Protein backbone atom coordinates (compact mmCIF):
# COMPACT_ATOMS: atom_id res chain seq x y z
CA UNK A 1 0.00 0.00 0.00
CA UNK A 2 1.17 3.50 -0.63
CA UNK A 3 -0.49 6.73 0.33
CA UNK A 4 -0.77 9.46 -2.27
CA UNK A 5 -0.63 12.99 -0.99
CA UNK A 6 -2.24 15.91 -2.71
CA UNK A 7 -1.81 16.36 -6.46
CA UNK A 8 1.70 17.71 -6.97
CA UNK A 9 3.16 19.54 -9.95
CA UNK A 10 6.35 17.83 -11.02
CA UNK A 11 8.93 18.83 -13.65
CA UNK A 12 11.61 16.43 -14.88
CA UNK A 13 14.70 17.89 -16.55
CA UNK A 14 16.87 15.35 -18.31
CA UNK A 15 19.86 14.98 -20.55
CA UNK A 16 20.00 11.86 -22.68
CA UNK A 17 22.77 10.91 -25.09
CA UNK A 18 21.17 7.96 -26.84
CA UNK A 19 17.62 7.73 -25.51
CA UNK A 20 17.82 5.73 -22.26
CA UNK A 21 17.40 8.69 -19.93
CA UNK A 22 14.67 10.10 -22.18
CA UNK A 23 12.86 6.73 -21.88
CA UNK A 24 13.16 6.70 -18.10
CA UNK A 25 12.04 10.32 -17.78
CA UNK A 26 8.92 9.56 -19.82
CA UNK A 27 8.32 6.43 -17.75
CA UNK A 28 8.57 8.36 -14.47
CA UNK A 29 6.23 11.00 -15.84
CA UNK A 30 3.67 8.32 -16.82
CA UNK A 31 3.87 6.80 -13.33
CA UNK A 32 3.41 10.19 -11.66
CA UNK A 33 0.37 10.91 -13.80
CA UNK A 34 -1.10 7.52 -12.87
CA UNK A 35 -0.59 8.38 -9.22
CA UNK A 36 -2.68 11.49 -9.75
CA UNK A 37 0.08 14.07 -10.11
CA UNK A 38 0.71 16.46 -12.96
CA UNK A 39 4.13 16.03 -14.52
CA UNK A 40 6.07 17.33 -17.48
CA UNK A 41 9.43 16.28 -18.94
CA UNK A 42 11.98 18.67 -20.46
CA UNK A 43 15.04 17.74 -22.50
CA UNK A 44 17.59 20.30 -21.27
CA UNK A 45 18.68 20.76 -24.88
CA UNK A 46 15.32 22.29 -25.77
CA UNK A 47 14.57 24.39 -22.67
CA UNK A 48 15.11 28.07 -23.53
CA UNK A 49 17.34 30.03 -21.17
CA UNK A 50 15.34 31.42 -18.29
CA UNK A 51 12.45 28.99 -18.85
CA UNK A 52 13.95 26.39 -16.50
CA UNK A 53 13.88 28.87 -13.63
CA UNK A 54 10.25 29.74 -14.33
CA UNK A 55 9.34 26.05 -14.46
CA UNK A 56 11.17 25.34 -11.19
CA UNK A 57 9.36 28.23 -9.48
CA UNK A 58 6.03 26.91 -10.71
CA UNK A 59 6.25 23.26 -9.59
CA UNK A 60 6.26 21.47 -6.23
CA UNK A 61 8.95 18.91 -7.06
CA UNK A 62 11.79 19.00 -9.60
CA UNK A 63 13.51 15.92 -11.02
CA UNK A 64 16.91 15.73 -12.71
CA UNK A 65 18.05 12.75 -14.80
CA UNK A 66 21.25 11.98 -16.67
CA UNK A 67 23.31 9.08 -17.99
CA UNK A 68 26.34 8.10 -15.96
CA UNK A 69 29.64 8.76 -17.71
CA UNK A 70 32.48 7.18 -15.75
CA UNK A 71 30.53 7.40 -12.44
CA UNK A 72 30.02 11.10 -13.15
CA UNK A 73 27.16 13.38 -14.19
CA UNK A 74 27.02 13.74 -18.00
CA UNK A 75 28.57 17.13 -18.86
CA UNK A 76 25.47 18.87 -20.29
CA UNK A 77 23.56 18.16 -17.06
CA UNK A 78 26.51 19.35 -14.99
CA UNK A 79 26.48 22.68 -16.90
CA UNK A 80 22.69 22.89 -16.65
CA UNK A 81 22.80 22.51 -12.85
CA UNK A 82 25.75 24.91 -12.54
CA UNK A 83 23.81 27.56 -14.47
CA UNK A 84 20.68 27.32 -12.32
CA UNK A 85 20.13 30.14 -9.85
CA UNK A 86 20.22 29.37 -6.15
CA UNK A 87 16.89 28.06 -4.80
CA UNK A 88 15.60 27.81 -1.28
CA UNK A 89 14.71 24.27 -0.25
CA UNK A 90 12.76 23.26 -3.39
CA UNK A 91 12.01 19.53 -3.16
CA UNK A 92 13.96 17.52 -5.72
CA UNK A 93 14.75 14.02 -6.91
CA UNK A 94 17.71 12.89 -8.93
CA UNK A 95 18.26 9.76 -10.98
CA UNK A 96 20.86 8.36 -13.29
CA UNK A 97 20.72 5.69 -15.93
CA UNK A 98 23.65 3.34 -16.21
CA UNK A 99 24.52 0.10 -17.90
CA UNK A 100 26.06 -1.76 -14.97
CA UNK A 101 27.45 0.19 -12.06
CA UNK A 102 28.33 3.72 -10.96
CA UNK A 103 28.80 3.59 -7.18
CA UNK A 104 27.12 6.86 -6.20
CA UNK A 105 25.93 8.01 -9.65
CA UNK A 106 22.80 9.72 -8.31
CA UNK A 107 24.50 11.08 -5.21
CA UNK A 108 27.09 12.99 -7.24
CA UNK A 109 24.34 15.00 -8.98
CA UNK A 110 22.40 15.16 -5.71
CA UNK A 111 25.36 16.87 -4.03
CA UNK A 112 25.51 19.50 -6.78
CA UNK A 113 21.77 20.13 -6.41
CA UNK A 114 22.07 20.33 -2.63
CA UNK A 115 24.73 23.02 -3.08
CA UNK A 116 22.26 24.92 -5.28
CA UNK A 117 19.77 24.91 -2.40
CA UNK A 118 17.56 21.99 -3.48
CA UNK A 119 16.15 19.69 -0.84
CA UNK A 120 17.08 16.38 -2.47
CA UNK A 121 14.84 13.76 -0.86
CA UNK A 122 14.95 11.01 -3.47
CA UNK A 123 17.69 9.42 -5.55
CA UNK A 124 17.74 6.32 -7.73
CA UNK A 125 19.89 4.40 -10.23
CA UNK A 126 18.32 2.60 -13.18
CA UNK A 127 20.03 -0.17 -15.09
CA UNK A 128 19.48 0.39 -18.80
CA UNK A 129 20.96 -0.96 -22.04
CA UNK A 130 24.64 -0.34 -22.70
CA UNK A 131 25.30 2.43 -25.21
CA UNK A 132 29.10 2.11 -25.29
CA UNK A 133 29.64 0.50 -28.68
CA UNK A 134 33.05 1.90 -29.63
CA UNK A 135 35.50 -0.54 -31.16
CA UNK A 136 38.29 0.08 -28.67
CA UNK A 137 36.28 -1.32 -25.71
CA UNK A 138 34.42 -4.45 -26.68
CA UNK A 139 31.54 -4.24 -24.18
CA UNK A 140 28.45 -6.31 -24.99
CA UNK A 141 25.42 -4.46 -26.33
CA UNK A 142 22.36 -5.22 -28.39
CA UNK A 143 19.78 -3.51 -30.57
CA UNK A 144 17.48 -6.52 -30.36
CA UNK A 145 14.35 -5.10 -28.77
CA UNK A 146 13.16 -8.53 -27.67
CA UNK A 147 16.29 -8.88 -25.59
CA UNK A 148 16.04 -5.31 -24.35
CA UNK A 149 12.45 -5.84 -23.17
CA UNK A 150 13.57 -7.64 -19.97
CA UNK A 151 16.00 -4.84 -19.06
CA UNK A 152 13.33 -2.20 -19.63
CA UNK A 153 10.76 -4.17 -17.62
CA UNK A 154 13.07 -4.33 -14.62
CA UNK A 155 13.83 -0.61 -14.94
CA UNK A 156 10.09 0.11 -15.15
CA UNK A 157 9.45 -1.83 -11.90
CA UNK A 158 12.12 0.20 -10.14
CA UNK A 159 10.55 3.37 -11.55
CA UNK A 160 7.16 2.39 -10.09
CA UNK A 161 8.56 2.04 -6.55
CA UNK A 162 10.61 5.22 -6.93
CA UNK A 163 7.53 7.22 -7.95
CA UNK A 164 5.52 5.71 -5.10
CA UNK A 165 8.15 6.81 -2.59
CA UNK A 166 8.09 10.32 -4.03
CA UNK A 167 4.30 10.36 -4.11
CA UNK A 168 4.11 9.23 -0.49
CA UNK A 169 6.73 11.78 0.59
CA UNK A 170 8.91 8.95 1.87
CA UNK A 171 12.61 9.86 1.67
CA UNK A 172 14.48 7.35 -0.51
CA UNK A 173 18.11 7.87 -1.44
CA UNK A 174 19.68 4.77 -2.95
CA UNK A 175 23.47 4.85 -2.94
CA UNK A 176 23.70 8.07 -0.92
CA UNK A 177 26.43 7.07 1.51
CA UNK A 178 30.11 7.54 2.25
CA UNK A 179 30.89 4.01 1.08
CA UNK A 180 29.10 4.57 -2.25
CA UNK A 181 30.93 7.90 -2.57
CA UNK A 182 34.35 6.25 -2.23
CA UNK A 183 33.35 3.48 -4.63
CA UNK A 184 32.15 6.08 -7.18
CA UNK A 185 35.41 8.01 -6.79
CA UNK A 186 37.37 4.92 -7.85
CA UNK A 187 35.92 5.35 -11.34
CA UNK A 188 35.09 9.07 -11.35
CA UNK A 189 38.51 10.44 -10.43
CA UNK A 190 40.47 8.62 -13.16
CA UNK A 191 37.68 9.45 -15.65
CA UNK A 192 37.85 13.17 -14.74
CA UNK A 193 41.63 13.07 -15.22
CA UNK A 194 41.36 11.81 -18.79
CA UNK A 195 38.12 13.56 -19.76
CA UNK A 196 39.75 16.60 -21.41
CA UNK A 197 41.91 14.24 -23.50
CA UNK A 198 38.78 12.53 -24.84
CA UNK A 199 37.40 15.72 -26.39
CA UNK A 200 39.26 15.06 -29.63
CA UNK A 201 38.58 11.35 -29.79
CA UNK A 202 35.56 11.62 -32.05
CA UNK A 203 36.40 12.05 -35.71
CA UNK A 204 35.01 11.41 -39.17
CA UNK A 205 35.81 8.55 -41.52
CA UNK A 206 36.15 10.53 -44.76
CA UNK A 207 35.89 7.42 -46.93
CA UNK A 208 32.41 6.69 -45.62
CA UNK A 209 31.00 10.10 -44.62
CA UNK A 210 28.19 11.26 -46.93
CA UNK A 211 28.08 14.77 -45.37
CA UNK A 212 24.39 14.31 -44.61
CA UNK A 213 24.62 16.59 -41.56
CA UNK A 214 22.97 14.20 -39.09
CA UNK A 215 25.88 14.65 -36.62
CA UNK A 216 25.64 18.45 -36.99
CA UNK A 217 21.90 18.24 -36.21
CA UNK A 218 22.22 15.87 -33.28
CA UNK A 219 25.33 16.88 -31.33
CA UNK A 220 24.27 18.35 -27.96
CA UNK A 221 27.33 20.61 -27.75
CA UNK A 222 27.72 21.71 -31.38
CA UNK A 223 30.95 19.79 -31.90
CA UNK A 224 30.36 19.44 -35.68
CA UNK A 225 30.28 22.16 -38.29
CA UNK A 226 30.23 22.50 -42.07
CA UNK A 227 33.10 24.17 -43.92
CA UNK A 228 33.01 24.18 -47.71
CA UNK A 229 30.19 21.62 -47.53
CA UNK A 230 32.39 19.19 -45.61
CA UNK A 231 31.82 18.33 -41.94
CA UNK A 232 34.55 18.98 -39.37
CA UNK A 233 34.82 18.63 -35.57
CA UNK A 234 35.79 21.33 -33.08
CA UNK A 235 37.36 19.03 -30.47
CA UNK A 236 34.62 19.72 -27.91
CA UNK A 237 33.17 16.22 -27.68
CA UNK A 238 31.55 15.18 -24.38
CA UNK A 239 31.42 11.48 -25.41
CA UNK A 240 27.68 10.95 -25.18
CA UNK A 241 28.06 8.75 -28.29
CA UNK A 242 24.91 10.05 -29.94
CA UNK A 243 26.69 10.89 -33.20
CA UNK A 244 28.68 7.65 -33.14
CA UNK A 245 25.61 5.48 -32.57
CA UNK A 246 23.16 7.30 -34.85
CA UNK A 247 25.31 8.16 -37.86
CA UNK A 248 23.34 6.48 -40.67
CA UNK A 249 26.52 5.18 -42.33
CA UNK A 250 28.63 4.59 -39.18
CA UNK A 251 31.19 7.14 -40.42
CA UNK A 252 31.97 8.57 -36.98
CA UNK A 253 35.24 7.29 -35.59
CA UNK A 254 36.42 6.97 -32.00
CA UNK A 255 40.18 7.23 -31.49
CA UNK A 256 40.50 6.95 -35.25
CA UNK A 257 38.55 3.70 -35.45
CA UNK A 258 35.17 3.35 -37.14
CA UNK A 259 32.52 1.04 -35.72
CA UNK A 260 33.23 -2.63 -36.38
CA UNK A 261 30.67 -3.94 -38.85
CA UNK A 262 30.93 -7.43 -37.35
CA UNK A 263 29.30 -6.07 -34.19
CA UNK A 264 26.18 -4.99 -36.10
CA UNK A 265 24.88 -1.44 -36.06
CA UNK A 266 25.68 0.59 -32.92
CA UNK A 267 23.09 1.01 -30.13
CA UNK A 268 20.15 3.03 -31.49
CA UNK A 269 18.03 3.69 -28.40
CA UNK A 270 15.65 1.75 -26.17
CA UNK A 271 12.70 1.76 -28.56
CA UNK A 272 12.52 0.74 -32.21
CA UNK A 273 13.10 3.62 -34.68
CA UNK A 274 14.00 6.00 -31.85
CA UNK A 275 14.58 9.51 -33.27
CA UNK A 276 17.25 11.36 -31.25
CA UNK A 277 16.05 14.56 -32.93
CA UNK A 278 13.36 14.76 -30.26
CA UNK A 279 16.12 15.39 -27.70
CA UNK A 280 17.42 18.42 -29.56
CA UNK A 281 14.15 19.66 -31.04
CA UNK A 282 15.92 19.91 -34.40
C1 LIG B 1 31.38 7.92 -21.87
C2 LIG B 1 30.45 6.93 -21.20
C3 LIG B 1 30.75 6.46 -19.94
C4 LIG B 1 29.90 5.54 -19.30
N1 LIG B 1 30.20 5.12 -18.04
C5 LIG B 1 29.39 4.23 -17.43
C6 LIG B 1 29.68 3.80 -16.09
O1 LIG B 1 30.60 4.28 -15.45
N2 LIG B 1 28.88 2.86 -15.52
C7 LIG B 1 27.80 2.32 -16.21
O2 LIG B 1 27.13 1.45 -15.66
N3 LIG B 1 27.48 2.75 -17.46
C8 LIG B 1 28.24 3.68 -18.08
N4 LIG B 1 27.93 4.12 -19.35
C9 LIG B 1 26.69 3.63 -19.98
C10 LIG B 1 25.56 4.65 -19.92
O3 LIG B 1 25.57 5.36 -18.70
C11 LIG B 1 24.17 4.00 -20.07
O4 LIG B 1 24.07 3.20 -21.19
C12 LIG B 1 23.10 5.10 -20.07
O5 LIG B 1 21.84 4.52 -19.80
C13 LIG B 1 23.01 5.86 -21.40
O6 LIG B 1 21.96 6.79 -21.31
P1 LIG B 1 21.52 7.72 -22.51
O7 LIG B 1 21.01 6.80 -23.61
O8 LIG B 1 20.41 8.54 -21.94
O9 LIG B 1 22.69 8.50 -22.94
C14 LIG B 1 28.74 5.05 -19.98
C15 LIG B 1 28.43 5.56 -21.26
C16 LIG B 1 29.27 6.48 -21.87
C17 LIG B 1 28.91 6.98 -23.24
XYZ file of C-alpha atoms and ligand atoms in Angstrom:
313
model
C 0.000 0.000 0.000
C 1.168 3.501 -0.633
C -0.487 6.732 0.326
C -0.774 9.459 -2.272
C -0.634 12.991 -0.985
C -2.243 15.912 -2.712
C -1.814 16.357 -6.460
C 1.698 17.714 -6.967
C 3.155 19.539 -9.948
C 6.349 17.828 -11.023
C 8.926 18.828 -13.652
C 11.613 16.429 -14.877
C 14.704 17.892 -16.553
C 16.874 15.353 -18.306
C 19.858 14.985 -20.554
C 19.999 11.859 -22.679
C 22.773 10.907 -25.091
C 21.169 7.958 -26.840
C 17.621 7.732 -25.506
C 17.816 5.734 -22.264
C 17.403 8.693 -19.930
C 14.674 10.097 -22.176
C 12.863 6.733 -21.881
C 13.162 6.701 -18.102
C 12.035 10.325 -17.780
C 8.915 9.561 -19.824
C 8.317 6.428 -17.752
C 8.567 8.361 -14.467
C 6.227 11.004 -15.844
C 3.668 8.315 -16.818
C 3.870 6.798 -13.333
C 3.412 10.193 -11.659
C 0.372 10.912 -13.798
C -1.102 7.517 -12.873
C -0.590 8.375 -9.217
C -2.677 11.487 -9.747
C 0.080 14.070 -10.110
C 0.712 16.461 -12.957
C 4.129 16.034 -14.520
C 6.065 17.334 -17.485
C 9.431 16.277 -18.943
C 11.982 18.668 -20.455
C 15.040 17.744 -22.504
C 17.590 20.299 -21.268
C 18.677 20.758 -24.881
C 15.323 22.295 -25.767
C 14.567 24.392 -22.674
C 15.115 28.068 -23.531
C 17.343 30.025 -21.166
C 15.338 31.416 -18.291
C 12.448 28.989 -18.845
C 13.952 26.392 -16.501
C 13.883 28.873 -13.629
C 10.249 29.744 -14.330
C 9.338 26.053 -14.459
C 11.165 25.337 -11.191
C 9.364 28.231 -9.483
C 6.033 26.912 -10.705
C 6.255 23.260 -9.591
C 6.261 21.470 -6.227
C 8.947 18.910 -7.056
C 11.789 18.996 -9.595
C 13.513 15.918 -11.022
C 16.909 15.728 -12.710
C 18.049 12.749 -14.798
C 21.253 11.980 -16.666
C 23.309 9.082 -17.988
C 26.343 8.101 -15.963
C 29.639 8.756 -17.706
C 32.485 7.181 -15.749
C 30.534 7.400 -12.444
C 30.023 11.101 -13.151
C 27.165 13.376 -14.188
C 27.025 13.738 -17.997
C 28.572 17.133 -18.862
C 25.467 18.867 -20.292
C 23.557 18.165 -17.063
C 26.508 19.351 -14.992
C 26.480 22.683 -16.898
C 22.691 22.892 -16.649
C 22.795 22.507 -12.851
C 25.746 24.906 -12.537
C 23.808 27.562 -14.471
C 20.679 27.323 -12.320
C 20.132 30.139 -9.854
C 20.225 29.366 -6.149
C 16.892 28.063 -4.800
C 15.603 27.814 -1.278
C 14.707 24.274 -0.253
C 12.759 23.263 -3.385
C 12.014 19.534 -3.158
C 13.959 17.523 -5.717
C 14.754 14.023 -6.910
C 17.711 12.886 -8.928
C 18.257 9.757 -10.979
C 20.863 8.364 -13.286
C 20.721 5.693 -15.933
C 23.645 3.336 -16.206
C 24.521 0.101 -17.896
C 26.062 -1.758 -14.970
C 27.452 0.186 -12.055
C 28.328 3.720 -10.959
C 28.798 3.589 -7.176
C 27.123 6.863 -6.205
C 25.926 8.007 -9.649
C 22.796 9.718 -8.315
C 24.499 11.082 -5.210
C 27.094 12.989 -7.236
C 24.336 14.999 -8.979
C 22.405 15.161 -5.709
C 25.357 16.871 -4.026
C 25.511 19.498 -6.782
C 21.774 20.126 -6.410
C 22.069 20.331 -2.634
C 24.732 23.025 -3.080
C 22.258 24.920 -5.284
C 19.774 24.910 -2.402
C 17.562 21.989 -3.482
C 16.151 19.689 -0.840
C 17.078 16.380 -2.469
C 14.844 13.759 -0.863
C 14.947 11.009 -3.471
C 17.689 9.418 -5.554
C 17.736 6.322 -7.731
C 19.887 4.400 -10.231
C 18.322 2.603 -13.184
C 20.035 -0.173 -15.090
C 19.481 0.388 -18.795
C 20.962 -0.959 -22.040
C 24.636 -0.344 -22.696
C 25.299 2.435 -25.213
C 29.103 2.108 -25.286
C 29.641 0.496 -28.679
C 33.054 1.900 -29.630
C 35.505 -0.536 -31.157
C 38.289 0.077 -28.665
C 36.279 -1.319 -25.710
C 34.415 -4.448 -26.677
C 31.536 -4.236 -24.182
C 28.447 -6.309 -24.987
C 25.415 -4.459 -26.333
C 22.364 -5.221 -28.391
C 19.783 -3.514 -30.570
C 17.479 -6.524 -30.364
C 14.350 -5.098 -28.771
C 13.157 -8.531 -27.670
C 16.295 -8.883 -25.591
C 16.044 -5.311 -24.351
C 12.455 -5.842 -23.165
C 13.572 -7.637 -19.974
C 16.004 -4.838 -19.056
C 13.335 -2.196 -19.626
C 10.762 -4.172 -17.620
C 13.074 -4.329 -14.617
C 13.829 -0.612 -14.938
C 10.093 0.108 -15.146
C 9.450 -1.828 -11.900
C 12.116 0.196 -10.136
C 10.547 3.373 -11.554
C 7.160 2.391 -10.095
C 8.557 2.043 -6.552
C 10.607 5.217 -6.929
C 7.528 7.224 -7.948
C 5.519 5.714 -5.099
C 8.154 6.807 -2.590
C 8.091 10.324 -4.030
C 4.302 10.363 -4.110
C 4.114 9.226 -0.490
C 6.732 11.782 0.587
C 8.911 8.946 1.869
C 12.611 9.857 1.666
C 14.480 7.349 -0.511
C 18.114 7.871 -1.439
C 19.682 4.775 -2.949
C 23.467 4.852 -2.944
C 23.703 8.066 -0.917
C 26.428 7.066 1.513
C 30.110 7.544 2.253
C 30.886 4.010 1.077
C 29.099 4.571 -2.254
C 30.933 7.898 -2.572
C 34.354 6.253 -2.228
C 33.350 3.480 -4.632
C 32.147 6.077 -7.177
C 35.411 8.009 -6.785
C 37.367 4.923 -7.849
C 35.921 5.349 -11.344
C 35.092 9.065 -11.350
C 38.510 10.443 -10.427
C 40.466 8.617 -13.161
C 37.676 9.453 -15.645
C 37.850 13.171 -14.744
C 41.631 13.070 -15.218
C 41.363 11.811 -18.790
C 38.123 13.558 -19.765
C 39.747 16.596 -21.415
C 41.910 14.243 -23.500
C 38.782 12.527 -24.837
C 37.404 15.723 -26.394
C 39.259 15.063 -29.627
C 38.576 11.349 -29.791
C 35.561 11.622 -32.052
C 36.397 12.050 -35.713
C 35.013 11.408 -39.172
C 35.815 8.552 -41.518
C 36.152 10.526 -44.756
C 35.893 7.420 -46.933
C 32.405 6.691 -45.619
C 31.005 10.103 -44.619
C 28.194 11.258 -46.927
C 28.077 14.772 -45.370
C 24.386 14.306 -44.611
C 24.622 16.585 -41.556
C 22.965 14.198 -39.088
C 25.876 14.654 -36.623
C 25.636 18.453 -36.992
C 21.902 18.245 -36.212
C 22.222 15.866 -33.284
C 25.325 16.877 -31.329
C 24.268 18.346 -27.956
C 27.330 20.608 -27.751
C 27.717 21.714 -31.380
C 30.948 19.792 -31.899
C 30.363 19.440 -35.677
C 30.282 22.157 -38.286
C 30.233 22.505 -42.073
C 33.099 24.171 -43.920
C 33.007 24.177 -47.714
C 30.190 21.618 -47.533
C 32.389 19.191 -45.606
C 31.824 18.326 -41.940
C 34.552 18.978 -39.366
C 34.825 18.634 -35.575
C 35.795 21.328 -33.081
C 37.356 19.029 -30.465
C 34.619 19.722 -27.911
C 33.165 16.223 -27.676
C 31.549 15.184 -24.384
C 31.417 11.482 -25.408
C 27.681 10.954 -25.175
C 28.059 8.745 -28.289
C 24.906 10.049 -29.940
C 26.693 10.886 -33.196
C 28.675 7.649 -33.141
C 25.607 5.484 -32.571
C 23.156 7.299 -34.846
C 25.315 8.165 -37.859
C 23.343 6.483 -40.672
C 26.522 5.176 -42.325
C 28.628 4.589 -39.184
C 31.188 7.143 -40.416
C 31.971 8.572 -36.983
C 35.241 7.289 -35.588
C 36.422 6.971 -31.997
C 40.175 7.231 -31.495
C 40.505 6.950 -35.253
C 38.546 3.705 -35.447
C 35.173 3.354 -37.142
C 32.522 1.041 -35.725
C 33.234 -2.626 -36.376
C 30.669 -3.938 -38.853
C 30.934 -7.432 -37.350
C 29.300 -6.066 -34.193
C 26.180 -4.995 -36.104
C 24.883 -1.440 -36.058
C 25.684 0.588 -32.922
C 23.088 1.015 -30.130
C 20.147 3.028 -31.491
C 18.033 3.692 -28.401
C 15.650 1.749 -26.166
C 12.696 1.756 -28.563
C 12.524 0.738 -32.207
C 13.102 3.616 -34.678
C 14.002 6.004 -31.849
C 14.578 9.509 -33.270
C 17.251 11.365 -31.252
C 16.051 14.561 -32.927
C 13.363 14.764 -30.259
C 16.120 15.386 -27.695
C 17.415 18.416 -29.556
C 14.147 19.663 -31.035
C 15.918 19.910 -34.404
C 31.381 7.920 -21.867
C 30.452 6.930 -21.202
C 30.751 6.458 -19.936
C 29.903 5.537 -19.303
N 30.202 5.122 -18.036
C 29.394 4.229 -17.432
C 29.675 3.803 -16.085
O 30.600 4.283 -15.448
N 28.884 2.860 -15.524
C 27.799 2.322 -16.209
O 27.130 1.453 -15.659
N 27.480 2.753 -17.455
C 28.242 3.679 -18.081
N 27.927 4.125 -19.347
C 26.693 3.634 -19.981
C 25.557 4.651 -19.922
O 25.569 5.360 -18.705
C 24.167 4.001 -20.066
O 24.073 3.197 -21.194
C 23.099 5.103 -20.075
O 21.842 4.517 -19.798
C 23.009 5.855 -21.401
O 21.959 6.787 -21.306
P 21.519 7.721 -22.510
O 21.011 6.796 -23.606
O 20.413 8.538 -21.941
O 22.692 8.496 -22.936
C 28.736 5.054 -19.976
C 28.431 5.558 -21.256
C 29.270 6.481 -21.869
C 28.908 6.985 -23.241
